[in-house]
Short mmCIF file of C-alpha atoms in Angstrom, two decimals:
data_model
loop_
_atom_site.label_atom_id
_atom_site.label_comp_id
_atom_site.label_asym_id
_atom_site.label_seq_id
_atom_site.Cartn_x
_atom_site.Cartn_y
_atom_site.Cartn_z
CA MET A 1 286.11 204.91 111.71
CA LYS A 2 285.83 203.76 115.31
CA LYS A 3 286.24 200.04 116.01
CA SER A 4 283.69 198.57 118.35
CA ARG A 5 285.12 196.70 121.28
CA LEU A 6 283.74 193.56 122.72
CA LYS A 7 283.18 193.68 126.43
CA ILE A 8 282.25 191.06 128.95
CA VAL A 9 278.95 191.75 130.69
CA ILE A 10 277.35 190.24 133.75
CA ASN A 11 274.19 188.98 132.08
CA ALA A 12 272.77 186.86 134.91
CA PRO A 13 273.89 188.18 138.32
CA VAL A 14 271.88 185.71 140.41
CA ILE A 15 273.07 182.66 138.48
CA LEU A 16 276.68 183.88 138.35
CA THR A 17 276.64 184.60 142.10
CA PHE A 18 275.18 181.14 142.75
CA VAL A 19 277.98 179.55 140.70
CA LEU A 20 280.64 181.61 142.49
CA ILE A 21 279.33 180.72 145.97
CA SER A 22 279.11 177.04 144.97
CA PHE A 23 282.69 177.14 143.66
CA ILE A 24 283.93 178.72 146.92
CA ALA A 25 281.94 176.22 149.01
CA THR A 26 283.44 173.30 147.05
CA ALA A 27 286.96 174.70 147.37
CA LEU A 28 286.41 175.08 151.14
CA ASN A 29 285.09 171.52 151.23
CA GLU A 30 288.33 170.29 149.68
CA PHE A 31 290.52 172.52 151.85
CA THR A 32 288.82 171.61 155.16
CA GLY A 33 288.27 167.92 154.49
CA GLY A 34 284.51 168.45 154.35
CA ALA A 35 284.17 170.32 157.66
CA THR A 36 282.75 173.51 156.12
CA THR A 37 280.27 171.53 154.03
CA VAL A 38 278.97 169.69 157.10
CA MET A 39 278.76 172.93 159.07
CA PHE A 40 277.26 175.25 156.44
CA PHE A 41 276.48 173.57 153.11
CA MET A 42 274.66 170.33 153.93
CA THR A 43 271.29 169.80 155.54
CA TYR A 44 270.72 166.90 157.89
CA HIS A 45 268.65 166.11 160.94
CA SER A 46 269.86 168.50 163.66
CA SER A 47 268.06 170.47 166.33
CA LEU A 48 265.57 173.03 165.08
CA THR A 49 266.72 175.30 167.92
CA ASN A 50 270.15 175.52 166.27
CA PRO A 51 270.21 178.59 163.98
CA LEU A 52 272.61 176.78 161.63
CA THR A 53 269.91 174.19 160.94
CA TRP A 54 267.71 176.95 159.51
CA LEU A 55 270.61 178.48 157.58
CA ARG A 56 271.46 175.08 156.07
CA PHE A 57 267.88 174.71 154.78
CA PHE A 58 268.90 177.41 152.30
CA THR A 59 272.68 176.96 151.91
CA HIS A 60 272.79 173.21 151.25
CA VAL A 61 272.30 173.97 147.55
CA PHE A 62 275.79 175.53 147.42
CA GLY A 63 277.59 172.49 148.85
CA HIS A 64 278.83 169.71 146.60
CA SER A 65 280.57 166.44 147.35
CA GLY A 66 283.40 167.23 144.94
CA TRP A 67 284.39 168.89 141.68
CA ASP A 68 282.54 166.43 139.40
CA HIS A 69 279.32 166.97 141.34
CA LEU A 70 279.80 170.75 141.15
CA ILE A 71 280.65 170.82 137.44
CA GLY A 72 277.62 168.70 136.53
CA ASN A 73 275.21 171.00 138.35
CA MET A 74 276.87 174.25 137.33
CA THR A 75 276.81 173.26 133.66
CA TYR A 76 273.02 173.01 133.75
CA LEU A 77 272.71 176.21 135.78
CA LEU A 78 274.88 178.16 133.34
CA LEU A 79 272.96 176.76 130.35
CA LEU A 80 269.44 177.39 131.66
CA GLY A 81 269.82 180.14 134.25
CA PRO A 82 270.75 183.14 132.09
CA MET A 83 267.83 182.58 129.72
CA LEU A 84 265.41 182.28 132.64
CA GLU A 85 266.89 185.23 134.52
CA ASP A 86 266.57 187.31 131.35
CA LYS A 87 262.92 186.27 130.88
CA TYR A 88 261.68 186.46 134.48
CA GLY A 89 264.17 188.82 136.14
CA SER A 90 266.75 188.35 138.87
CA ALA A 91 264.30 188.70 141.77
CA ASP A 92 262.03 185.92 140.50
CA ILE A 93 264.95 183.56 139.83
CA LEU A 94 266.34 184.27 143.30
CA GLU A 95 262.91 183.42 144.70
CA VAL A 96 262.78 180.15 142.72
CA ILE A 97 266.21 179.19 144.06
CA ALA A 98 265.41 180.14 147.67
CA VAL A 99 262.02 178.39 147.73
CA THR A 100 263.46 175.27 146.06
CA ALA A 101 266.30 175.17 148.59
CA LEU A 102 263.92 175.59 151.53
CA VAL A 103 261.37 173.05 150.31
CA THR A 104 263.96 170.38 149.46
CA GLY A 105 265.71 171.02 152.78
CA LEU A 106 262.48 170.70 154.77
CA VAL A 107 261.28 167.61 152.89
CA ASN A 108 264.66 165.98 153.46
CA TYR A 109 264.65 166.96 157.15
CA PHE A 110 261.18 165.64 157.93
CA PHE A 111 260.88 162.63 155.62
CA PHE A 112 264.49 161.43 155.35
CA PRO A 113 265.96 162.12 158.81
CA ASN A 114 268.91 159.75 158.28
CA VAL A 115 269.99 161.31 154.97
CA ALA A 116 272.27 164.32 154.54
CA LEU A 117 271.59 166.48 151.51
CA CYS A 118 273.87 168.83 149.58
CA GLY A 119 274.08 170.06 146.02
CA ALA A 120 272.17 172.15 143.53
CA SER A 121 270.31 169.28 141.86
CA GLY A 122 266.92 170.40 143.16
CA VAL A 123 267.55 173.90 141.81
CA VAL A 124 268.73 172.44 138.49
CA PHE A 125 265.54 170.40 138.15
CA ALA A 126 263.45 173.45 139.07
CA LEU A 127 265.13 175.38 136.25
CA ILE A 128 264.77 172.47 133.81
CA LEU A 129 261.00 172.33 134.35
CA LEU A 130 260.73 176.12 134.50
CA SER A 131 262.55 176.41 131.16
CA SER A 132 260.23 173.92 129.50
CA ILE A 133 257.23 176.09 130.36
CA VAL A 134 258.73 179.43 129.20
CA GLY A 135 256.55 179.75 126.10
CA VAL A 136 253.21 179.09 127.80
CA ARG A 137 250.21 181.05 126.61
CA GLN A 138 246.87 181.41 128.33
CA GLY A 139 244.94 178.13 128.24
CA GLU A 140 247.79 176.11 126.72
CA ILE A 141 250.23 173.54 128.08
CA PRO A 142 253.28 173.01 125.87
CA LEU A 143 253.84 169.43 124.76
CA THR A 144 257.55 169.96 125.49
CA PHE A 145 256.69 170.66 129.15
CA ILE A 146 254.70 167.42 129.39
CA LEU A 147 257.53 165.44 127.77
CA VAL A 148 260.21 166.99 129.99
CA ALA A 149 258.12 166.37 133.09
CA VAL A 150 257.43 162.76 132.16
CA ILE A 151 261.01 162.01 131.12
CA PHE A 152 262.92 163.82 133.87
CA LEU A 153 260.55 163.24 136.78
CA GLY A 154 259.65 159.73 135.61
CA GLN A 155 263.33 158.82 135.52
CA GLN A 156 263.80 160.14 139.06
CA VAL A 157 260.84 158.17 140.42
CA TYR A 158 262.09 155.02 138.67
CA GLU A 159 265.67 155.47 139.90
CA GLY A 160 264.47 156.36 143.39
CA LEU A 161 262.69 153.02 143.58
CA THR A 162 265.24 150.82 141.82
CA VAL A 163 268.75 152.32 142.15
CA GLN A 164 270.78 152.59 145.35
CA ASP A 165 273.25 155.47 145.03
CA ASN A 166 274.08 158.78 146.71
CA ILE A 167 271.85 160.78 144.38
CA SER A 168 268.85 162.45 145.98
CA ASN A 169 266.00 161.65 143.66
CA MET A 170 263.73 163.36 146.19
CA ALA A 171 265.53 166.69 145.62
CA HIS A 172 265.17 166.25 141.86
CA ILE A 173 261.46 165.48 142.09
CA VAL A 174 260.69 168.24 144.60
CA GLY A 175 262.82 170.71 142.61
CA GLY A 176 261.02 169.79 139.40
CA ILE A 177 257.62 170.21 141.00
CA THR A 178 258.70 173.56 142.48
CA GLY A 179 259.95 174.74 139.08
CA SER A 180 256.68 173.69 137.47
CA ILE A 181 254.62 175.58 140.03
CA PHE A 182 256.79 178.68 139.60
CA GLY A 183 256.51 178.36 135.83
CA TYR A 184 252.75 178.41 136.08
CA ILE A 185 252.74 181.34 138.54
CA LEU A 186 255.34 183.42 136.69
CA ASN A 187 253.69 182.93 133.32
CA LYS A 188 250.32 183.87 134.80
CA LYS A 189 251.90 187.06 136.21
CA LYS A 190 253.32 188.03 132.82
#
């Protein structure tokens, strides 16, 4: 009788690649004293004629201020991402990540010109809201989606108005809205 062997499989290539790039970006941040993060993995108000400004609109989601920041975001990504990538496919999840990065980068650039932004929090919130709408059927809105939206986005609005910290509540809110829109679109496609 032949014994079956367990093997490790790459079950979510987009999410795993995102985590790997974020890990490398954070290691470079530590190694270079933050220089690589400022150059490649953080969006801030810089000239729109600079090609790196446009690159950073997408790559700021890979940069993190340190290991704690990275671990917090990657935990959520690794919990939610594989399920969503399995349901919607790698191409759709890559699109959710890219659009969320671009939208949060542009909103930060135009509405918060004195604030630098880095981290995957917007993407995490997009996936949180996207995951809460996974089981949608035609003509129905899941109560869990409403509760998640009210709790998570409500908390971000409240904290954005009352708490002074280095957390970008804007990225959380914009990411959550982006994830909700994608959830609606992707479920309508299926």
